[in-house]
Tab-separated table of N, CA and C in Angstrom:
chain	number	residue	atom	x	y	z
A	283	MET	N	5.514	-10.138	-10.548
A	283	MET	CA	5.287	-9.208	-11.551
A	283	MET	C	6.510	-8.225	-11.651
A	284	SER	N	7.020	-8.010	-12.800
A	284	SER	CA	8.191	-7.185	-12.939
A	284	SER	C	7.819	-5.757	-13.318
A	285	THR	N	8.732	-4.847	-13.065
A	285	THR	CA	8.553	-3.479	-13.467
A	285	THR	C	9.166	-3.308	-14.842
A	286	ILE	N	8.360	-2.822	-15.794
A	286	ILE	CA	8.791	-2.597	-17.155
A	286	ILE	C	8.621	-1.153	-17.493
A	287	ALA	N	9.653	-0.544	-18.040
A	287	ALA	CA	9.569	0.855	-18.424
A	287	ALA	C	8.655	0.963	-19.643
A	288	PRO	N	7.683	1.903	-19.571
A	288	PRO	CA	6.748	2.004	-20.696
A	288	PRO	C	7.454	2.701	-21.890
A	289	ASP	N	6.871	2.494	-23.071
A	289	ASP	CA	7.364	3.100	-24.292
A	289	ASP	C	7.069	4.594	-24.219
A	290	TYR	N	7.816	5.299	-25.023
A	290	TYR	CA	7.549	6.768	-25.103
A	290	TYR	C	6.288	7.010	-25.891
A	291	VAL	N	5.534	8.034	-25.474
A	291	VAL	CA	4.376	8.497	-26.212
A	291	VAL	C	4.776	9.751	-26.928
A	292	LYS	N	4.655	9.701	-28.275
A	292	LYS	CA	5.064	10.838	-29.087
A	292	LYS	C	3.916	11.840	-29.256
A	293	THR	N	4.207	13.122	-29.086
A	293	THR	CA	3.221	14.168	-29.330
A	293	THR	C	3.861	15.154	-30.331
A	294	ASP	N	3.095	16.112	-30.726
A	294	ASP	CA	3.632	17.135	-31.625
A	294	ASP	C	4.764	17.944	-31.019
A	295	MET	N	4.753	18.052	-29.717
A	295	MET	CA	5.758	18.856	-29.008
A	295	MET	C	6.876	18.031	-28.465
A	296	GLY	N	6.851	16.713	-28.577
A	296	GLY	CA	7.919	15.881	-28.036
A	296	GLY	C	7.358	14.580	-27.566
A	297	SER	N	8.031	13.943	-26.662
A	297	SER	CA	7.593	12.629	-26.135
A	297	SER	C	7.347	12.697	-24.632
A	298	ILE	N	6.539	11.782	-24.198
A	298	ILE	CA	6.147	11.732	-22.750
A	298	ILE	C	6.423	10.276	-22.311
A	299	GLN	N	7.063	10.166	-21.208
A	299	GLN	CA	7.317	8.850	-20.619
A	299	GLN	C	7.057	8.941	-19.117
A	300	ILE	N	6.233	8.039	-18.605
A	300	ILE	CA	5.911	7.983	-17.168
A	300	ILE	C	6.744	6.848	-16.591
A	301	ALA	N	7.614	7.169	-15.628
A	301	ALA	CA	8.426	6.134	-15.000
A	301	ALA	C	7.553	5.238	-14.164
A	302	PRO	N	7.845	3.921	-14.154
A	302	PRO	CA	7.087	3.002	-13.344
A	302	PRO	C	7.049	3.383	-11.872
A	303	GLU	N	8.054	4.049	-11.349
A	303	GLU	CA	8.126	4.467	-9.949
A	303	GLU	C	7.012	5.502	-9.633
A	304	VAL	N	6.690	6.333	-10.634
A	304	VAL	CA	5.607	7.277	-10.450
A	304	VAL	C	4.275	6.542	-10.323
A	305	ILE	N	4.043	5.514	-11.084
A	305	ILE	CA	2.870	4.757	-11.003
A	305	ILE	C	2.753	4.019	-9.647
A	306	GLU	N	3.944	3.565	-9.193
A	306	GLU	CA	3.975	2.874	-7.891
A	306	GLU	C	3.538	3.834	-6.771
A	307	ILE	N	4.036	5.040	-6.820
A	307	ILE	CA	3.731	6.038	-5.790
A	307	ILE	C	2.232	6.399	-5.842
A	308	ILE	N	1.685	6.606	-7.011
A	308	ILE	CA	0.277	6.899	-7.171
A	308	ILE	C	-0.518	5.793	-6.612
A	309	ALA	N	-0.194	4.534	-6.906
A	309	ALA	CA	-0.941	3.375	-6.402
A	309	ALA	C	-0.803	3.276	-4.887
A	310	GLY	N	0.390	3.547	-4.374
A	310	GLY	CA	0.566	3.538	-2.883
A	310	GLY	C	-0.275	4.574	-2.169
A	311	LEU	N	-0.290	5.805	-2.714
A	311	LEU	CA	-1.093	6.844	-2.122
A	311	LEU	C	-2.572	6.470	-2.161
A	312	ALA	N	-3.044	5.992	-3.308
A	312	ALA	CA	-4.436	5.628	-3.468
A	312	ALA	C	-4.823	4.460	-2.522
A	313	THR	N	-3.862	3.591	-2.209
A	313	THR	CA	-4.116	2.484	-1.325
A	313	THR	C	-4.263	2.947	0.123
A	314	VAL	N	-3.298	3.724	0.599
A	314	VAL	CA	-3.344	4.110	2.037
A	314	VAL	C	-4.533	5.118	2.335
A	315	GLU	N	-5.125	5.692	1.277
A	315	GLU	CA	-6.297	6.546	1.498
A	315	GLU	C	-7.529	5.761	1.864
A	316	VAL	N	-7.522	4.484	1.618
A	316	VAL	CA	-8.716	3.654	1.846
A	316	VAL	C	-8.860	3.346	3.329
A	317	GLN	N	-10.123	3.561	3.828
A	317	GLN	CA	-10.442	3.206	5.201
A	317	GLN	C	-10.218	1.749	5.456
A	318	GLY	N	-9.481	1.438	6.511
A	318	GLY	CA	-9.198	0.038	6.883
A	318	GLY	C	-7.814	-0.448	6.531
A	319	VAL	N	-7.051	0.363	5.758
A	319	VAL	CA	-5.695	0.045	5.468
A	319	VAL	C	-4.780	0.624	6.554
A	320	ALA	N	-4.086	-0.303	7.307
A	320	ALA	CA	-3.170	0.127	8.336
A	320	ALA	C	-1.847	0.625	7.747
A	321	GLY	N	-1.468	0.073	6.628
A	321	GLY	CA	-0.193	0.430	6.003
A	321	GLY	C	0.134	-0.476	4.859
A	322	MET	N	1.249	-0.131	4.236
A	322	MET	CA	1.735	-0.938	3.112
A	322	MET	C	2.682	-2.010	3.671
A	323	SER	N	2.704	-3.116	3.055
A	323	SER	CA	3.577	-4.207	3.521
A	323	SER	C	4.741	-4.341	2.548
A	324	GLY	N	5.930	-4.384	3.139
A	324	GLY	CA	7.105	-4.598	2.271
A	324	GLY	C	7.197	-6.030	1.790
A	325	GLY	N	6.283	-6.859	2.198
A	325	GLY	CA	6.286	-8.284	1.784
A	325	GLY	C	6.819	-9.142	2.850
A	326	LEU	N	6.675	-10.427	2.659
A	326	LEU	CA	7.096	-11.409	3.650
A	326	LEU	C	8.410	-12.047	3.286
A	327	ALA	N	9.065	-11.507	2.288
A	327	ALA	CA	10.353	-12.110	1.843
A	327	ALA	C	11.353	-12.110	2.963
A	328	GLY	N	11.364	-11.068	3.751
A	328	GLY	CA	12.320	-10.993	4.851
A	328	GLY	C	11.823	-11.648	6.093
A	329	GLY	N	10.647	-12.226	6.024
A	329	GLY	CA	10.110	-12.939	7.191
A	329	GLY	C	9.137	-12.102	8.023
A	330	ILE	N	9.133	-10.774	7.770
A	330	ILE	CA	8.207	-9.928	8.512
A	330	ILE	C	7.524	-8.945	7.599
A	331	ALA	N	6.310	-8.536	7.979
A	331	ALA	CA	5.654	-7.448	7.280
A	331	ALA	C	5.743	-6.251	8.214
A	332	GLU	N	6.014	-5.151	7.648
A	332	GLU	CA	6.192	-3.944	8.472
A	332	GLU	C	5.278	-2.839	7.982
A	333	LEU	N	4.865	-2.026	8.940
A	333	LEU	CA	4.070	-0.861	8.611
A	333	LEU	C	4.989	0.195	8.071
A	334	LEU	N	4.615	0.659	6.914
A	334	LEU	CA	5.445	1.680	6.248
A	334	LEU	C	4.661	2.979	6.229
A	335	GLY	N	5.363	4.068	6.513
A	335	GLY	CA	4.740	5.379	6.480
A	335	GLY	C	4.669	5.940	5.088
A	336	ARG	N	4.326	7.212	4.975
A	336	ARG	CA	4.204	7.850	3.665
A	336	ARG	C	5.558	8.090	3.008
A	337	LYS	N	6.648	7.893	3.754
A	337	LYS	CA	7.966	8.152	3.172
A	337	LYS	C	8.286	7.227	1.998
A	338	ASN	N	7.779	5.985	2.094
A	338	ASN	CA	8.158	4.992	1.058
A	338	ASN	C	6.910	4.250	0.577
A	339	LEU	N	6.030	4.961	-0.089
A	339	LEU	CA	4.769	4.359	-0.520
A	339	LEU	C	4.897	3.392	-1.673
A	340	SER	N	6.037	3.397	-2.326
A	340	SER	CA	6.193	2.433	-3.423
A	340	SER	C	6.531	1.036	-2.870
A	341	LYS	N	6.899	0.980	-1.594
A	341	LYS	CA	7.108	-0.364	-1.044
A	341	LYS	C	5.760	-1.069	-0.952
A	342	GLY	N	5.750	-2.314	-1.266
A	342	GLY	CA	4.486	-3.049	-1.282
A	342	GLY	C	3.683	-2.886	-2.529
A	343	VAL	N	4.256	-2.200	-3.518
A	343	VAL	CA	3.569	-1.998	-4.795
A	343	VAL	C	4.442	-2.487	-5.929
A	344	LYS	N	3.889	-3.309	-6.810
A	344	LYS	CA	4.596	-3.748	-7.983
A	344	LYS	C	3.753	-3.365	-9.163
A	345	VAL	N	4.378	-2.887	-10.214
A	345	VAL	CA	3.636	-2.502	-11.420
A	345	VAL	C	4.239	-3.182	-12.643
A	346	GLU	N	3.371	-3.427	-13.598
A	346	GLU	CA	3.764	-3.810	-14.912
A	346	GLU	C	3.125	-2.841	-15.876
A	347	VAL	N	3.959	-2.102	-16.604
A	347	VAL	CA	3.427	-0.996	-17.409
A	347	VAL	C	3.819	-1.225	-18.869
A	348	GLY	N	2.819	-1.044	-19.729
A	348	GLY	CA	3.035	-1.060	-21.136
A	348	GLY	C	2.792	0.337	-21.686
A	349	GLN	N	2.648	0.471	-22.991
A	349	GLN	CA	2.449	1.770	-23.579
A	349	GLN	C	1.073	2.347	-23.255
A	350	ARG	N	0.048	1.440	-23.149
A	350	ARG	CA	-1.301	1.967	-22.882
A	350	ARG	C	-1.961	1.319	-21.635
A	351	GLU	N	-1.340	0.321	-21.084
A	351	GLU	CA	-2.000	-0.387	-19.959
A	351	GLU	C	-1.036	-0.635	-18.768
A	352	ALA	N	-1.662	-0.846	-17.642
A	352	ALA	CA	-0.875	-1.134	-16.449
A	352	ALA	C	-1.579	-2.190	-15.623
A	353	ALA	N	-0.817	-2.997	-14.962
A	353	ALA	CA	-1.307	-3.999	-14.027
A	353	ALA	C	-0.589	-3.724	-12.698
A	354	ILE	N	-1.340	-3.754	-11.587
A	354	ILE	CA	-0.775	-3.318	-10.304
A	354	ILE	C	-1.010	-4.391	-9.273
A	355	ASP	N	0.018	-4.632	-8.430
A	355	ASP	CA	-0.102	-5.504	-7.263
A	355	ASP	C	0.215	-4.662	-6.012
A	356	VAL	N	-0.668	-4.649	-5.011
A	356	VAL	CA	-0.390	-3.945	-3.779
A	356	VAL	C	-0.469	-4.953	-2.607
A	357	SER	N	0.464	-4.810	-1.709
A	357	SER	CA	0.530	-5.641	-0.499
A	357	SER	C	0.277	-4.784	0.684
A	358	ILE	N	-0.728	-5.119	1.474
A	358	ILE	CA	-1.139	-4.265	2.580
A	358	ILE	C	-1.231	-4.960	3.890
A	359	ILE	N	-1.333	-4.145	4.913
A	359	ILE	CA	-1.630	-4.595	6.272
A	359	ILE	C	-3.023	-4.002	6.598
A	360	ILE	N	-3.981	-4.836	6.932
A	360	ILE	CA	-5.330	-4.365	7.174
A	360	ILE	C	-5.566	-4.146	8.693
A	361	GLU	N	-6.386	-3.150	9.008
A	361	GLU	CA	-6.758	-2.932	10.388
A	361	GLU	C	-7.760	-3.996	10.828
A	362	TYR	N	-7.583	-4.542	11.993
A	362	TYR	CA	-8.515	-5.531	12.535
A	362	TYR	C	-9.919	-4.922	12.635
A	363	GLY	N	-10.882	-5.740	12.314
A	363	GLY	CA	-12.292	-5.343	12.437
A	363	GLY	C	-12.898	-4.922	11.132
A	364	ASN	N	-12.124	-4.803	10.071
A	364	ASN	CA	-12.621	-4.413	8.768
A	364	ASN	C	-12.925	-5.621	7.935
A	365	ARG	N	-13.888	-5.522	7.051
A	365	ARG	CA	-14.253	-6.613	6.142
A	365	ARG	C	-13.253	-6.600	4.994
A	366	ILE	N	-12.461	-7.655	4.907
A	366	ILE	CA	-11.406	-7.745	3.909
A	366	ILE	C	-11.927	-7.570	2.451
A	367	PRO	N	-13.028	-8.277	2.085
A	367	PRO	CA	-13.459	-8.074	0.699
A	367	PRO	C	-13.872	-6.619	0.409
A	368	GLU	N	-14.450	-5.919	1.324
A	368	GLU	CA	-14.841	-4.518	1.090
A	368	GLU	C	-13.586	-3.651	0.975
A	369	VAL	N	-12.659	-3.824	1.866
A	369	VAL	CA	-11.439	-2.961	1.839
A	369	VAL	C	-10.698	-3.245	0.523
A	370	ALA	N	-10.550	-4.526	0.160
A	370	ALA	CA	-9.872	-4.879	-1.083
A	370	ALA	C	-10.542	-4.277	-2.306
A	371	SER	N	-11.875	-4.327	-2.361
A	371	SER	CA	-12.627	-3.767	-3.456
A	371	SER	C	-12.436	-2.243	-3.537
A	372	ASP	N	-12.469	-1.595	-2.344
A	372	ASP	CA	-12.258	-0.140	-2.330
A	372	ASP	C	-10.841	0.243	-2.808
A	373	ILE	N	-9.861	-0.602	-2.426
A	373	ILE	CA	-8.485	-0.391	-2.917
A	373	ILE	C	-8.440	-0.476	-4.452
A	374	GLN	N	-9.022	-1.550	-4.928
A	374	GLN	CA	-8.992	-1.763	-6.413
A	374	GLN	C	-9.613	-0.572	-7.159
A	375	ASN	N	-10.785	-0.125	-6.657
A	375	ASN	CA	-11.451	1.004	-7.309
A	375	ASN	C	-10.625	2.294	-7.220
A	376	ASN	N	-10.104	2.569	-6.003
A	376	ASN	CA	-9.381	3.801	-5.753
A	376	ASN	C	-8.049	3.835	-6.593
A	377	VAL	N	-7.294	2.703	-6.631
A	377	VAL	CA	-6.050	2.651	-7.389
A	377	VAL	C	-6.324	2.766	-8.874
A	378	LYS	N	-7.345	2.085	-9.371
A	378	LYS	CA	-7.659	2.165	-10.782
A	378	LYS	C	-8.047	3.613	-11.211
A	379	MET	N	-8.887	4.238	-10.433
A	379	MET	CA	-9.344	5.574	-10.711
A	379	MET	C	-8.179	6.583	-10.669
A	380	ALA	N	-7.321	6.466	-9.646
A	380	ALA	CA	-6.187	7.417	-9.505
A	380	ALA	C	-5.189	7.265	-10.670
A	381	ILE	N	-4.842	6.083	-10.980
A	381	ILE	CA	-3.854	5.866	-12.083
A	381	ILE	C	-4.418	6.259	-13.421
A	382	GLU	N	-5.686	5.870	-13.695
A	382	GLU	CA	-6.257	6.211	-14.977
A	382	GLU	C	-6.447	7.703	-15.111
A	383	SER	N	-6.868	8.397	-14.055
A	383	SER	CA	-7.114	9.857	-14.189
A	383	SER	C	-5.807	10.623	-14.275
A	384	MET	N	-4.761	10.152	-13.583
A	384	MET	CA	-3.492	10.927	-13.568
A	384	MET	C	-2.588	10.602	-14.756
A	385	THR	N	-2.643	9.376	-15.291
A	385	THR	CA	-1.694	8.969	-16.313
A	385	THR	C	-2.350	8.718	-17.690
A	386	GLY	N	-3.639	8.470	-17.745
A	386	GLY	CA	-4.294	8.105	-19.000
A	386	GLY	C	-4.083	6.625	-19.392
A	387	LEU	N	-3.365	5.875	-18.517
A	387	LEU	CA	-3.173	4.488	-18.807
A	387	LEU	C	-4.450	3.718	-18.424
A	388	ASN	N	-4.704	2.615	-19.130
A	388	ASN	CA	-5.843	1.749	-18.755
A	388	ASN	C	-5.354	0.723	-17.783
A	389	VAL	N	-5.928	0.681	-16.605
A	389	VAL	CA	-5.544	-0.284	-15.578
A	389	VAL	C	-6.332	-1.559	-15.834
A	390	VAL	N	-5.592	-2.628	-16.196
A	390	VAL	CA	-6.311	-3.894	-16.502
A	390	VAL	C	-6.534	-4.760	-15.345
A	391	GLU	N	-5.705	-4.593	-14.260
A	391	GLU	CA	-5.964	-5.357	-13.019
A	391	GLU	C	-5.278	-4.698	-11.836
A	392	VAL	N	-5.915	-4.852	-10.691
A	392	VAL	CA	-5.301	-4.406	-9.433
A	392	VAL	C	-5.474	-5.593	-8.496
A	393	ASN	N	-4.384	-6.269	-8.133
A	393	ASN	CA	-4.356	-7.375	-7.245
A	393	ASN	C	-3.990	-6.921	-5.807
A	394	VAL	N	-4.810	-7.286	-4.865
A	394	VAL	CA	-4.575	-6.870	-3.492
A	394	VAL	C	-4.148	-8.074	-2.689
A	395	HIS	N	-2.983	-7.970	-2.018
A	395	HIS	CA	-2.465	-9.021	-1.203
A	395	HIS	C	-2.438	-8.518	0.263
A	396	ILE	N	-3.174	-9.241	1.137
A	396	ILE	CA	-3.172	-8.869	2.533
A	396	ILE	C	-2.138	-9.723	3.231
A	397	HIS	N	-1.143	-9.047	3.811
A	397	HIS	CA	0.015	-9.754	4.414
A	397	HIS	C	-0.109	-9.824	5.948
A	398	ASP	N	-0.929	-8.962	6.570
A	398	ASP	CA	-0.976	-9.005	7.996
A	398	ASP	C	-2.202	-8.252	8.487
A	399	VAL	N	-2.518	-8.422	9.775
A	399	VAL	CA	-3.596	-7.678	10.438
A	399	VAL	C	-3.013	-6.862	11.523
A	400	HIS	N	-3.402	-5.609	11.568
A	400	HIS	CA	-2.916	-4.682	12.595
A	400	HIS	C	-3.987	-4.512	13.659
A	401	PHE	N	-3.586	-4.785	14.950
A	401	PHE	CA	-4.505	-4.597	16.052
A	401	PHE	C	-4.230	-3.274	16.650
A	402	LYS	N	-5.286	-2.461	16.836
A	402	LYS	CA	-5.116	-1.158	17.486
A	402	LYS	C	-4.820	-1.386	18.942
A	403	GLN	N	-3.840	-0.670	19.469
A	403	GLN	CA	-3.503	-0.736	20.864
A	403	GLN	C	-4.486	0.179	21.633
A	404	ALA	N	-5.097	-0.375	22.646
A	404	ALA	CA	-5.950	0.490	23.516
A	404	ALA	C	-5.041	1.433	24.317
A	405	ASP	N	-5.513	2.652	24.446
A	405	ASP	CA	-4.732	3.597	25.223
A	405	ASP	C	-4.805	3.238	26.693
A	406	LYS	N	-3.719	2.698	27.157
A	406	LYS	CA	-3.652	2.272	28.563
A	406	LYS	C	-2.689	3.187	29.329
A	407	PRO	N	-3.063	3.554	30.529
A	407	PRO	CA	-2.075	4.305	31.329
A	407	PRO	C	-0.916	3.480	31.623
A	408	ILE	N	0.251	4.092	31.611
A	408	ILE	CA	1.426	3.301	31.946
A	408	ILE	C	1.447	3.054	33.433
A	409	ASP	N	1.446	1.750	33.784
A	409	ASP	CA	1.433	1.377	35.233
A	409	ASP	C	2.850	1.587	35.774
A	410	GLU	N	2.841	2.034	36.975
A	410	GLU	CA	4.115	2.129	37.659
A	410	GLU	C	4.535	0.714	37.999
A	411	GLU	N	5.833	0.498	38.089
A	411	GLU	CA	6.284	-0.830	38.451
A	411	GLU	C	5.847	-1.117	39.867
A	412	PRO	N	5.355	-2.316	40.131
A	412	PRO	CA	4.938	-2.582	41.479
A	412	PRO	C	6.106	-2.527	42.483
A	413	ALA	N	5.807	-2.068	43.611
A	413	ALA	CA	6.869	-1.951	44.641
A	413	ALA	C	7.361	-3.388	44.977
A	414	ALA	N	8.666	-3.497	45.030
A	414	ALA	CA	9.268	-4.811	45.345
A	414	ALA	C	8.938	-5.181	46.738
A	415	ALA	N	8.603	-6.391	46.980
A	415	ALA	CA	8.355	-6.884	48.347
A	415	ALA	C	9.666	-6.972	49.046
A	416	HIS	N	9.708	-6.252	50.160
A	416	HIS	CA	10.954	-6.268	50.943
A	416	HIS	C	10.841	-7.356	52.012
A	417	ARG	N	11.764	-8.255	52.001
A	417	ARG	CA	11.728	-9.321	52.964
A	417	ARG	C	12.465	-8.894	54.225
A	418	VAL	N	13.413	-8.016	54.055
A	418	VAL	CA	14.227	-7.650	55.218
A	418	VAL	C	14.131	-6.135	55.322
A	419	LYS	N	13.849	-5.635	56.510
A	419	LYS	CA	13.829	-4.201	56.769
A	419	LYS	C	14.892	-3.812	57.675
């Protein structure tokens, strides 16, 4: 899906244009708010999926924007133990609601791509290295 700049909306006071990058950030924020999402995935093009922090929420989000409609693709890493269909449905609803309420665009589809599963690390005390066996004293 490609990013297309939307047409200008004309008003009595001028024109309004929402950059596709703004919609990507809104979608990214709405995605990471969902319980069970470990992070956004930059995709598997480079051979790895990485956890991305809030600094770059547009990574893992692709948008196609017209004058009145938008289609969104989000790529995520899910936390182990969550039901994928429930998390994906929550993402779809949250992204649609956020974009429609903030931009006025009609979201026609939200596609969720799960690229990886994140396993929580148990908090383990750091073991000291075992003492080396001395053969000669």
